Short mmCIF file of C-alpha atoms in Angstrom, two decimals:
data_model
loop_
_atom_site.label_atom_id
_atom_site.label_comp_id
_atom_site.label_asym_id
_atom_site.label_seq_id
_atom_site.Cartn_x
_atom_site.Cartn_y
_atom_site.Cartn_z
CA UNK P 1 1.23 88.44 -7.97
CA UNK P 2 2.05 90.19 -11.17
CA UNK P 3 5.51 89.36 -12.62
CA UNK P 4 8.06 90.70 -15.36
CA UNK P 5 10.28 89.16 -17.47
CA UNK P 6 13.84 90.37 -17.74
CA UNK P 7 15.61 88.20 -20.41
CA UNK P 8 18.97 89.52 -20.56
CA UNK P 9 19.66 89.00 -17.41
CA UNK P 10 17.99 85.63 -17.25
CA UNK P 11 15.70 86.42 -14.27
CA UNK P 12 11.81 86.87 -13.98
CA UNK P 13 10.27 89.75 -11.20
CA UNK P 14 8.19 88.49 -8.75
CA UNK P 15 7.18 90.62 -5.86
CA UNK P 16 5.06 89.51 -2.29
CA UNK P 17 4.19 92.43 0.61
CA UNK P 18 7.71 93.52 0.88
CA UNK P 19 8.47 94.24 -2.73
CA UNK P 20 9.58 93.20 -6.37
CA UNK P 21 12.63 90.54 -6.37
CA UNK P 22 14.19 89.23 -8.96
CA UNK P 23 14.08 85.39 -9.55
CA UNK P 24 16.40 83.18 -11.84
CA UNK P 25 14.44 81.77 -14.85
CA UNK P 26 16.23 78.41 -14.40
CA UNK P 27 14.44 77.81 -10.69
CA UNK P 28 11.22 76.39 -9.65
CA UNK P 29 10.67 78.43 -6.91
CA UNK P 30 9.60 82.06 -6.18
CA UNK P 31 9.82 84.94 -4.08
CA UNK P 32 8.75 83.71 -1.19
CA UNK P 33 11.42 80.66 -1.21
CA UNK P 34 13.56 84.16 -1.89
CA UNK P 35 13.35 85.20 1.02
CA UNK P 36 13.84 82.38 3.46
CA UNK P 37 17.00 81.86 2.01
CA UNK P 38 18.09 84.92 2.60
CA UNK P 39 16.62 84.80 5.77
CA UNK P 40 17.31 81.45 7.57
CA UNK P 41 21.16 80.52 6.87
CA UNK P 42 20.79 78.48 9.65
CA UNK P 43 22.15 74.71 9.10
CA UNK P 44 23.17 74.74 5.30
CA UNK P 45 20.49 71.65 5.32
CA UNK P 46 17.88 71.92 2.71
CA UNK P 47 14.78 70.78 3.67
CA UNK P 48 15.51 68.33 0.27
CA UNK P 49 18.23 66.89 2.20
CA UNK P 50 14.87 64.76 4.39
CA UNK P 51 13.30 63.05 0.53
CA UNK P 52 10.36 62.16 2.76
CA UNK P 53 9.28 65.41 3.69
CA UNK P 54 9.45 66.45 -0.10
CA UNK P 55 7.55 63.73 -1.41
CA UNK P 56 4.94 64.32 1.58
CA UNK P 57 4.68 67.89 1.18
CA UNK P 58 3.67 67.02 -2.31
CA UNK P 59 1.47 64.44 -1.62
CA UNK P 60 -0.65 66.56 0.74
CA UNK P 61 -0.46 69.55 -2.41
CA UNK P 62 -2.24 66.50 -4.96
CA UNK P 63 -4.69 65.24 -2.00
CA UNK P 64 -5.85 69.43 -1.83
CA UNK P 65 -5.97 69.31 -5.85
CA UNK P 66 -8.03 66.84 -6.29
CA UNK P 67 -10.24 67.12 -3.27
CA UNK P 68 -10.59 70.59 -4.47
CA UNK P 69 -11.92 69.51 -7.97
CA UNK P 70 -14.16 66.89 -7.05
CA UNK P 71 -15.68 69.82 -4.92
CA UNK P 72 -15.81 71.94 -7.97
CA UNK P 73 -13.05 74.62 -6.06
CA UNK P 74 -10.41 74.05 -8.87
CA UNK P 75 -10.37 74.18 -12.87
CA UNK P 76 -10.29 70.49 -14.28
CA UNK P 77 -7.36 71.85 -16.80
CA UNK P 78 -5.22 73.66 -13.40
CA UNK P 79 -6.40 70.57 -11.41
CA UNK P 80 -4.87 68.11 -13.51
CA UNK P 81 -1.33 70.49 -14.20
CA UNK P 82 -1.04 70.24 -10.75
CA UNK P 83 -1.54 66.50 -9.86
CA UNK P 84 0.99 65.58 -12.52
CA UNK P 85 3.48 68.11 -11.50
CA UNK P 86 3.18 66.27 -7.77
CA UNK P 87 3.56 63.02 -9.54
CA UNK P 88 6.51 64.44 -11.51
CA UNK P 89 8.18 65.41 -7.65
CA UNK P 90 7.46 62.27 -6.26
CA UNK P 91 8.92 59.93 -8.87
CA UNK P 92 12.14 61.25 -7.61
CA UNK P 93 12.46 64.61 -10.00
CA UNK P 94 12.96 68.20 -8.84
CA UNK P 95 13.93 68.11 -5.40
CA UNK P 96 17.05 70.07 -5.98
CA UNK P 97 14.12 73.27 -6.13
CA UNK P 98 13.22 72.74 -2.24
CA UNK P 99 16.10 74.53 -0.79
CA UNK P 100 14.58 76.41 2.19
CA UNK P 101 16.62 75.31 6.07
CA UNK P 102 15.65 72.75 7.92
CA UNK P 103 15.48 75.06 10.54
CA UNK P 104 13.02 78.26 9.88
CA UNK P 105 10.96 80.59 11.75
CA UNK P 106 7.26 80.98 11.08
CA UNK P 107 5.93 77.40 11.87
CA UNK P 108 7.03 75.79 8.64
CA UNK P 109 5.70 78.60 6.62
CA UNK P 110 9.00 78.55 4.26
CA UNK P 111 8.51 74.75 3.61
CA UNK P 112 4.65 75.50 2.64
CA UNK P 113 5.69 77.98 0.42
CA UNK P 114 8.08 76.33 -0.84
CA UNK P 115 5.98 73.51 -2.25
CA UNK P 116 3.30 75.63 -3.52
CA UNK P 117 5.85 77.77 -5.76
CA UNK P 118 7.58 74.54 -6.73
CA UNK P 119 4.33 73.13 -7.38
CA UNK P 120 2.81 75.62 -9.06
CA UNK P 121 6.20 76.71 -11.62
CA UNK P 122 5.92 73.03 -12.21
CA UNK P 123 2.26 72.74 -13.17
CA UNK P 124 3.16 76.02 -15.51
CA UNK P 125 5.69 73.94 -17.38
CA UNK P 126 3.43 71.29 -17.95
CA UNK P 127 0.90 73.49 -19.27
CA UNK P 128 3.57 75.21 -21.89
CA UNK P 129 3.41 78.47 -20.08
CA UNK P 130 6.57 80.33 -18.77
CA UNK P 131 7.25 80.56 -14.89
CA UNK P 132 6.43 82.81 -12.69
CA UNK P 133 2.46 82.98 -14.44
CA UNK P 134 0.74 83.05 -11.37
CA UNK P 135 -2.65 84.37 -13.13
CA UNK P 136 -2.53 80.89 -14.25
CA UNK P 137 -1.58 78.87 -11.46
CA UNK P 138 -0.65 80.57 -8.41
CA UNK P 139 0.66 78.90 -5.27
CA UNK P 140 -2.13 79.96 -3.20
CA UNK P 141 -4.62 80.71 -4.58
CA UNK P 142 -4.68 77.17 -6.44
CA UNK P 143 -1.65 75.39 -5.32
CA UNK P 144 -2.45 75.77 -1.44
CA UNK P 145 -6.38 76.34 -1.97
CA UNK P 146 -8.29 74.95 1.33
CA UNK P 147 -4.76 74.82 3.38
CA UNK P 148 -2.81 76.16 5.73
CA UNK P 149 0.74 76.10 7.01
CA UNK P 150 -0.31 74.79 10.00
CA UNK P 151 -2.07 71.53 8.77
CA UNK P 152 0.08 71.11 5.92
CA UNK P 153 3.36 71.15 7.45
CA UNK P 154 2.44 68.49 10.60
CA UNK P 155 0.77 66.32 7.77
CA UNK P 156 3.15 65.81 5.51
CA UNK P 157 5.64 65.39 8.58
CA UNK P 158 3.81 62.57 10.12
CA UNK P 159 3.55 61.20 6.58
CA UNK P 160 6.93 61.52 6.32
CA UNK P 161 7.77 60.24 9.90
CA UNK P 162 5.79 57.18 8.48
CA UNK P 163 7.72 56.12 5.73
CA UNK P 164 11.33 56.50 7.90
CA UNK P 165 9.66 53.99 10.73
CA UNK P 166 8.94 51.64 8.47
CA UNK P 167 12.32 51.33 7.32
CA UNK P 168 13.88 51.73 10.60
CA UNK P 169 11.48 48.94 11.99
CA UNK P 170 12.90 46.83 9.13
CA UNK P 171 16.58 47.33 9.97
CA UNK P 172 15.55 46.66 13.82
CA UNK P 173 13.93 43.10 12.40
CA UNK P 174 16.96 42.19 10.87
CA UNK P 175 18.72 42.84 13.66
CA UNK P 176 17.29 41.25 15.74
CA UNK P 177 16.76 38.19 13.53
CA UNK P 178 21.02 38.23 13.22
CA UNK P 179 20.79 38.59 16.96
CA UNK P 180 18.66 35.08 17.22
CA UNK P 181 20.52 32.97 14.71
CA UNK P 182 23.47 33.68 16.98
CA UNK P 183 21.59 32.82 20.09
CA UNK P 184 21.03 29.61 18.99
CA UNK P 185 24.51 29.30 17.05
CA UNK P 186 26.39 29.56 20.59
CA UNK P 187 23.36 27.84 22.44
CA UNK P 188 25.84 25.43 24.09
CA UNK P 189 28.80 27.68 24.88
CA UNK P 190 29.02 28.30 28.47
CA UNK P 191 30.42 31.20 30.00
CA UNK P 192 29.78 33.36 33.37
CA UNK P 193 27.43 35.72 34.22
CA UNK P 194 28.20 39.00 35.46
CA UNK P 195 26.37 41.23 37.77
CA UNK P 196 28.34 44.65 39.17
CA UNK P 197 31.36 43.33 36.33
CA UNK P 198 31.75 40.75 38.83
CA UNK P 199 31.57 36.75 38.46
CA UNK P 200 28.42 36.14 38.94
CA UNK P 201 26.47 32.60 38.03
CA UNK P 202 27.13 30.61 34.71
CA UNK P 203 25.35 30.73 31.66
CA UNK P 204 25.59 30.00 28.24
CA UNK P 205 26.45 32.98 24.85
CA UNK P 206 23.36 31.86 23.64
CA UNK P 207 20.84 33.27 26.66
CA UNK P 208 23.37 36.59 26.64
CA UNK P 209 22.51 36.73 22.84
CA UNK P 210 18.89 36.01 22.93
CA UNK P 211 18.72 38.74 25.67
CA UNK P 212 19.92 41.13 22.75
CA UNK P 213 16.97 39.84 20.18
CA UNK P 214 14.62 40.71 22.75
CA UNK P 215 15.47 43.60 23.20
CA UNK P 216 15.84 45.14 19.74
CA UNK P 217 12.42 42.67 19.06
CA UNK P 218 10.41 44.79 22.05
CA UNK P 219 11.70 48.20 21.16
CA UNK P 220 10.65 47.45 17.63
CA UNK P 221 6.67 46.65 18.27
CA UNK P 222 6.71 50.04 20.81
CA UNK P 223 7.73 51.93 17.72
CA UNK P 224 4.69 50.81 15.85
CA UNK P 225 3.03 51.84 18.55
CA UNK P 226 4.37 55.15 18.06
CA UNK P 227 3.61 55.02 14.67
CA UNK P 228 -0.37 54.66 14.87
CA UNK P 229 -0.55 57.90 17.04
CA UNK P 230 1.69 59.61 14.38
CA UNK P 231 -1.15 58.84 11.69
CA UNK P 232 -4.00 61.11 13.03
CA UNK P 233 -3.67 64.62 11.13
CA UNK P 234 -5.24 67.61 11.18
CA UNK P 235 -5.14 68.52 7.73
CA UNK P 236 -8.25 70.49 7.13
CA UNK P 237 -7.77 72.40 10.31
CA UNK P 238 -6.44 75.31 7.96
CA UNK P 239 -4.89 77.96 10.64
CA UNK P 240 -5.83 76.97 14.34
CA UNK P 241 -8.05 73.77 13.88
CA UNK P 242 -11.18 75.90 12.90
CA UNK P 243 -11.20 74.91 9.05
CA UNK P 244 -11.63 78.07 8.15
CA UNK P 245 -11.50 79.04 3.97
CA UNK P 246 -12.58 75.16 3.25
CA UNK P 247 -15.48 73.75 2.29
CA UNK P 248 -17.52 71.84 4.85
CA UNK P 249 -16.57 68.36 2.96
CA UNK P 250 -13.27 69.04 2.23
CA UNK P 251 -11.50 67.53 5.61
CA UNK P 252 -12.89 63.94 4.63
CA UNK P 253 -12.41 64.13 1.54
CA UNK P 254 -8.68 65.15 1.77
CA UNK P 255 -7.81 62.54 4.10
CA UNK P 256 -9.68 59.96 2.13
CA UNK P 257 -7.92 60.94 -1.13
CA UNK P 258 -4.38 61.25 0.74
CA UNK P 259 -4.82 57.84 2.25
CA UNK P 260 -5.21 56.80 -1.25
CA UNK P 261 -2.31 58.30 -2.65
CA UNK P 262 0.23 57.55 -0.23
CA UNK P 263 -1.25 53.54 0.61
CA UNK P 264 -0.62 55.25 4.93
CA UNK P 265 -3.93 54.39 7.53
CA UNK P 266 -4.68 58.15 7.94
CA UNK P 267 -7.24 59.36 10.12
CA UNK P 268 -8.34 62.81 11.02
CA UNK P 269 -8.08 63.97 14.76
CA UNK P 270 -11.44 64.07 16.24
CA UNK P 271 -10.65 67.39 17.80
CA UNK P 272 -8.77 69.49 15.06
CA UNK P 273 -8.14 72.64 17.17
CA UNK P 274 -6.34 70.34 19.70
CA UNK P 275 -4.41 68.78 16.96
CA UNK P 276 -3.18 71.61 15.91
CA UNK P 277 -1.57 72.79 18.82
CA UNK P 278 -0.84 69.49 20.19
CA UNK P 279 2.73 67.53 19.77
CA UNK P 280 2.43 64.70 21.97
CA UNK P 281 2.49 62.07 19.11
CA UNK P 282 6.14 63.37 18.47
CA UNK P 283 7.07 63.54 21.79
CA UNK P 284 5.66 60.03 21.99
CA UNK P 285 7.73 59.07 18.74
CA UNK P 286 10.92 60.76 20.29
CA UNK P 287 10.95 59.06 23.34
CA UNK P 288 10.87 55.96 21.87
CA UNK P 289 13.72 56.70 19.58
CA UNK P 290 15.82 57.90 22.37
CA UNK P 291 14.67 54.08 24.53
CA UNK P 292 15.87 52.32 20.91
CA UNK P 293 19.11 54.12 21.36
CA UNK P 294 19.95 53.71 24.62
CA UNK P 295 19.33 49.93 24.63
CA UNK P 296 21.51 49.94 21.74
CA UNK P 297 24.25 51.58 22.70
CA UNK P 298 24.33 48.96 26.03
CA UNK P 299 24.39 46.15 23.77
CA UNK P 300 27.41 47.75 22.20
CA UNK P 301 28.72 48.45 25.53
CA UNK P 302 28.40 44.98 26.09
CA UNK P 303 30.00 43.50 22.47
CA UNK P 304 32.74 45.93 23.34
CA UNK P 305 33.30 44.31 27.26
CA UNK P 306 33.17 40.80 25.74
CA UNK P 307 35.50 41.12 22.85
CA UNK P 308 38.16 43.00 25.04
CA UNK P 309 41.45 41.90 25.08
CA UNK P 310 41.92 39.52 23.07
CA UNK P 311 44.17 38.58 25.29
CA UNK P 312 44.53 40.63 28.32
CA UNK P 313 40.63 41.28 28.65
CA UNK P 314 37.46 39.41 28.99
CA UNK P 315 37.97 38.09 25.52
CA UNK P 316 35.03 35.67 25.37
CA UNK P 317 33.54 37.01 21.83
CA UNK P 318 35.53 38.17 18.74
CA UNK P 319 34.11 40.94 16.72
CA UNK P 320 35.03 40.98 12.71
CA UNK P 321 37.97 43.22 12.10
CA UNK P 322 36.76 46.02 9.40
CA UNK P 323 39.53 47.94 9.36
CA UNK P 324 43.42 48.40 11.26
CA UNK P 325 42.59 49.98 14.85
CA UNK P 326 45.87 52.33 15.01
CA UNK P 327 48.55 54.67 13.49
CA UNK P 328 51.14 53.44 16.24
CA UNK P 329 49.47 50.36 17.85
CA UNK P 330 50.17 47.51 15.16
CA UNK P 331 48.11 44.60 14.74
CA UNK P 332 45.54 46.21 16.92
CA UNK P 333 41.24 46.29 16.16
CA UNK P 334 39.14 48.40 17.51
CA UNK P 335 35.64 47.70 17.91
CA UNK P 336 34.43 50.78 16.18
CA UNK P 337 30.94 49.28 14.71
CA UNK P 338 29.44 49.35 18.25
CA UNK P 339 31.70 52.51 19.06
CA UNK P 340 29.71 54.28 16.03
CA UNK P 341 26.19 53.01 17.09
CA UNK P 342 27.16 54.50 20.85
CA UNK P 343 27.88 57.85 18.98
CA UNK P 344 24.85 57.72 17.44
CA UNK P 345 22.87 57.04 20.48
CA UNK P 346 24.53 59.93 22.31
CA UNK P 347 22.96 62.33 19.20
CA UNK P 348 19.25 60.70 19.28
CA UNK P 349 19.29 61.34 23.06
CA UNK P 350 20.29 64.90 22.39
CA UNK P 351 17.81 65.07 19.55
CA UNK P 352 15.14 64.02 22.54
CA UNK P 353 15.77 66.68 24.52
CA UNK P 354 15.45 69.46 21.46
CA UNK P 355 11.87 67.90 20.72
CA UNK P 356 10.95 67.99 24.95
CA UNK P 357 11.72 71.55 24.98
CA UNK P 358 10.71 72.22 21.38
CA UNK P 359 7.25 70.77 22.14
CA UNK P 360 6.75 72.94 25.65
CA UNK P 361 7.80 75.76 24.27
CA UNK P 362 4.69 75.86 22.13
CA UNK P 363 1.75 78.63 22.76
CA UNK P 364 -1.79 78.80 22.45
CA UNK P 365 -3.28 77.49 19.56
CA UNK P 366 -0.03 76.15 17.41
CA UNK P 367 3.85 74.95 18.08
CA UNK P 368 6.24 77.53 16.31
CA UNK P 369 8.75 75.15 16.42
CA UNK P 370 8.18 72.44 14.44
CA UNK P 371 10.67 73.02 11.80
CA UNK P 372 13.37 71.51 15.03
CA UNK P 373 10.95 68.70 15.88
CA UNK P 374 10.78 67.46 12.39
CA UNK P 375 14.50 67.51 11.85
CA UNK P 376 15.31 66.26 14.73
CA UNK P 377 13.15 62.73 14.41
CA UNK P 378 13.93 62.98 10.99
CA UNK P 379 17.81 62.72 11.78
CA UNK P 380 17.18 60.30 14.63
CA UNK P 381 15.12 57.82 12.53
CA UNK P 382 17.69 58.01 9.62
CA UNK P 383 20.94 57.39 11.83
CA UNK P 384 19.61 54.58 13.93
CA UNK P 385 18.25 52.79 10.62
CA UNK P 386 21.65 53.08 9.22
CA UNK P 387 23.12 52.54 12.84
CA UNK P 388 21.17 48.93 12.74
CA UNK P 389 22.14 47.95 9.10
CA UNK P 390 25.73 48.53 10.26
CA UNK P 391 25.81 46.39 13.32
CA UNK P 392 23.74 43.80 11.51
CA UNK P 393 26.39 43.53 8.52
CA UNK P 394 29.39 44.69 9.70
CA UNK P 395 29.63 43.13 12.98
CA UNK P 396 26.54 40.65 14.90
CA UNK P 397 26.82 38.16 11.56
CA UNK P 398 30.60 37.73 11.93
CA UNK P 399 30.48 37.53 16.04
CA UNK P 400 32.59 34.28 16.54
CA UNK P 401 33.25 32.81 20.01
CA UNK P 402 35.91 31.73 22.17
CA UNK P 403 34.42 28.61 23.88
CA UNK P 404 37.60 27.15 25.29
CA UNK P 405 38.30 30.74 27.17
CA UNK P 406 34.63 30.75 28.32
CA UNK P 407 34.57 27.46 30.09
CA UNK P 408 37.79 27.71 31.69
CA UNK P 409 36.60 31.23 33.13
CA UNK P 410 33.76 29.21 34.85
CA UNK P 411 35.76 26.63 35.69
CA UNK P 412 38.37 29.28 37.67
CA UNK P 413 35.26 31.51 38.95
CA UNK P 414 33.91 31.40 42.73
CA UNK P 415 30.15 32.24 40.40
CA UNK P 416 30.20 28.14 41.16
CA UNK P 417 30.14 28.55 44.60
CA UNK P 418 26.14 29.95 44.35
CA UNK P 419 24.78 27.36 42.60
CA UNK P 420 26.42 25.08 45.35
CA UNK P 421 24.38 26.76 47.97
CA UNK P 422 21.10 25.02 48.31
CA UNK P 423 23.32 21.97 49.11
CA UNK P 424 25.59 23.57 51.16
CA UNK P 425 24.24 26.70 52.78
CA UNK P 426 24.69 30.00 52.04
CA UNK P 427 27.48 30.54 54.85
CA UNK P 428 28.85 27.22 53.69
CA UNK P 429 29.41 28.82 50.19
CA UNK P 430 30.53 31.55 51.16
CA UNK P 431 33.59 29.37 53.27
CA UNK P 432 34.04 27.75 50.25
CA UNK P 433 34.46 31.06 47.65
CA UNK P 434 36.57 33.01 50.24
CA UNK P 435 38.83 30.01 50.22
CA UNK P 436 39.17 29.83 47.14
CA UNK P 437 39.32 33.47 46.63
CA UNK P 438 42.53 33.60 48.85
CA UNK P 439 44.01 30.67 47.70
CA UNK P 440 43.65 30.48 44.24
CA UNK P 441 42.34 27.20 44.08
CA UNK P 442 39.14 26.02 42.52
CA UNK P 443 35.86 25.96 43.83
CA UNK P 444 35.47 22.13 42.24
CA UNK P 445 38.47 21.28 44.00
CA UNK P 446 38.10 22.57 48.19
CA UNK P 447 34.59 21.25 47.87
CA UNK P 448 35.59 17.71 46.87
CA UNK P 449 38.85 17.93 49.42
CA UNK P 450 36.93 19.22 52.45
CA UNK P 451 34.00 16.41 51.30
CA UNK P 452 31.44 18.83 51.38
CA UNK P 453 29.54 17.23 48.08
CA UNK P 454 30.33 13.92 46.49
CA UNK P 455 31.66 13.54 42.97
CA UNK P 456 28.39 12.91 42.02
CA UNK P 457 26.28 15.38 43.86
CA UNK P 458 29.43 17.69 42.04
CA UNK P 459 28.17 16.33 38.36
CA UNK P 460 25.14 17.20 39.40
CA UNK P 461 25.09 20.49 39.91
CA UNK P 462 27.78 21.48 37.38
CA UNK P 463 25.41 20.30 34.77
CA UNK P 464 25.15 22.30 31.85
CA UNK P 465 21.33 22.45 31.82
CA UNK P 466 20.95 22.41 35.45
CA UNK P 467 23.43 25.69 35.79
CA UNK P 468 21.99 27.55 32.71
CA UNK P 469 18.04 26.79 33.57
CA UNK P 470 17.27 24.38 30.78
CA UNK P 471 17.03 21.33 32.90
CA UNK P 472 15.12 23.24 36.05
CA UNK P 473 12.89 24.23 32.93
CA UNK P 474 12.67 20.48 31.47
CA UNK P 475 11.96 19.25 35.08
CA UNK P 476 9.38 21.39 36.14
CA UNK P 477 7.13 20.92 32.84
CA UNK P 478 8.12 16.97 32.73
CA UNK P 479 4.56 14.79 33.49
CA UNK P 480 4.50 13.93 37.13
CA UNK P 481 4.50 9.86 38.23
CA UNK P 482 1.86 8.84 39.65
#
């Protein structure tokens, strides 16, 4: 690529198959980044809006570098300009210089060239000589040596994808950690169950809690599931999987010096021509994203049905008031922390079906439209981490209850009536919650009147332990006399 230097204007001439272009002196990039902004005004995202993707695209261009010199492919001196301008990126600096769309035609081919102009400019700098030198370094020819759009770009997304699980995973943890602590806070508070939004047997804030710990605790471990199919790459591959332009040692190598550099438990795909083709791991990772999120969003359905009211509802929980709830309503809260996390399942289940269709639209021997896939589980990983931090600090640690309100609703509910049944029948129950039902009486009360139970049969099976499991638990693992 030869290039000019105009300095009045402040630009450098850099030209590609289409033509000469001028570039401003003051940018990392080149002509190829040139065109793809002129090209894809798509979202107004830059891909530097995702950090992770810039710091793995980089990562992958230091792997090639030094793979490519310990093979003797690359000049020590352009070798060495290069690794430190990828160290440079990934301490935090330059990122403002990746400004291709999110969303781009051609595979991810903007993002490639992106980094390798970025990269290279960079490495030019370091090496005292003005941009745009590309006898020097040149973004291909040494920048992307031994690569390919179509291994880099998956790579340094599932790299990417790697770093965003982790912290997602931790902000699920936590969760579910403030989750527990409550379970066990409001172990003895008991309330009724509800099946259908009907009364249906007691139990106590603490099981309906620990329910919620579970779940964020499963969905958690099946997203490090996800996570190990989302480290096999295919960089090496080059175009279609063939590893064509490389040398024969260079796909080990790579992945041996990239697992180094980014501390990740790489692997190569056994079968690189099916890897690079194949999306399953991100349909895989999707899915799994969009089961995090809807599980979420019914535990906030559920804070939101408890903490109703306060008064006029089922008004069993409070939820900590963050901020005034109306512009005409005074004195009223909202529940808006779960409301936000419900908005933000609604997206990652929308982001799901982009990467189904995404991911069967692909042809042949590679997936044009990964560009979507990445931003799309890129978007869903960042707003459910944040989506968990909020619920976590802004509302599960401040959850208080209303114990008073919760026994007296199992005290007034006809739920009682089931756990009577083994004593009484079930059409015996049933007598006894229609009655009461119609008559607004308790269930306690008809039962004792019509001297269907004694008081202390009653005790009995109003227990605490015996109506919430605990004591059928305790009884069935107690030693047996002999």
């Amino acid at each position: 690529m030869s290039v000019s230097t105009n300095t009045t204007s402040a630009v450098r001439f850099e030209h590609d198959l289409l033509g000469e272009k001028p570039i401003p002196v003051t940018v990392l990039y080149g002509v190829h980044t040139a065109r793809a902004l002129e090209n894809f005004t798509i979202s107004g995202t830059p891909i530097s809006h995702h950090t992770d993707l810039v710091d793995a695209l980089v990562s992958v261009k230091q792997a090639a570098a030094l793979t490519n010199q310990k093979l003797g492919l690359l000049d020590d001196r352009i070798a060495a300009a290069i690794v430190a301008a990828c160290k440079d990126i990934r301490a935090g600096n330059h990122h403002e210089h990746f400004v291709v769309d999110v969303i781009q035609g051609g595979a991810g081919t903007s993002t490639n060239m992106n980094a390798n102009e970025v990269v290279a400019n960079l490495a030019l700098d370091i090496l005292g000589v003005e941009r745009g030198r590309y006898d020097v370094v040149h973004p291909l020819e040494h920048v992307n040596l031994g690569q390919s759009t179509n291994d880099v770009y998956p790579t340094a997304v599932k790299i990417a994808l790697q770093y965003a699980i982790r912290r997602l995973t931790n902000a699920m943890d936590d969760l579910a950690q403030a989750f527990s602590l409550k379970s066990v806070e409001f172990g003895q508070y008991l309330k009724m169950g509800r099946t259908q939004l009907q009364d249906a047997v007691p139990m106590t804030l603490g099981q309906e809690f620990g329910t919620y710990a579970v779940m964020v605790g499963e969905d958690a471990e099946r997203l490090g599931e996800a996570a190990l199919l989302v480290a096999e790459i295919n960089l090496g591959g080059t175009a279609i999987g063939t590893g064509l332009n490389t040398h024969p040692a260079y796909t080990a190598e790579v992945c041996e010096a990239l697992r180094t550099i980014t501390a990740l438990p790489l692997s190569t795909a056994t079968n690189l021509v099916e890897a690079t083709q194949d999306v399953g791991s991100f349909v895989q990772l999707s899915g799994v994203l969009k089961r995090t999120a809807v599980k979420l969003s019914k535990v906030c359905n559920d804070l939101r049905l408890l903490s109703s009211g306060p008064r006029v509802g089922l008004g069993e929980i409070n939820l900590p008031a963050v901020q005034a709830g109306s512009s005409i309503m005074p004195g009223k809260v909202n529940p808006v922390i779960p409301e936000v996390v419900n908005q933000v399942a609604f997206r990652v289940i929308g982001h799901d079906v982009t990467v189904s269709i995404a991911a069967e639209g692909g042809q042949l021997q590679l997936n044009a439209f990964e560009p979507v896939i990445a931003h799309s589980l890129f978007s869903s990983l960042a707003e459910l981490t944040a989506a968990c931090e909020v619920l976590t600090n802004k509302c599960v640690v401040g959850i208080t209850a209303n114990v008073e309100h919760m026994r007296g609703g199992v005290e007034r509910s006809i739920g009682l009536a089931t756990a009577m049944s083994p004593l009484l029948g079930y059409d015996g129950a049933t007598r006894v919650a229609t009655t009461a039902l119609a008559t607004g009486r308790l269930v306690t009360q008809i039962v004792l009147e019509q001297n269907l139970l004694t008081a202390e049969q009653l005790d009995a099976v109003l227990d605490p332990d015996y109506l919430t499991g605990s004591g059928r638990v305790r009884a069935a693992t107690a030693p047996r006399e002999i």
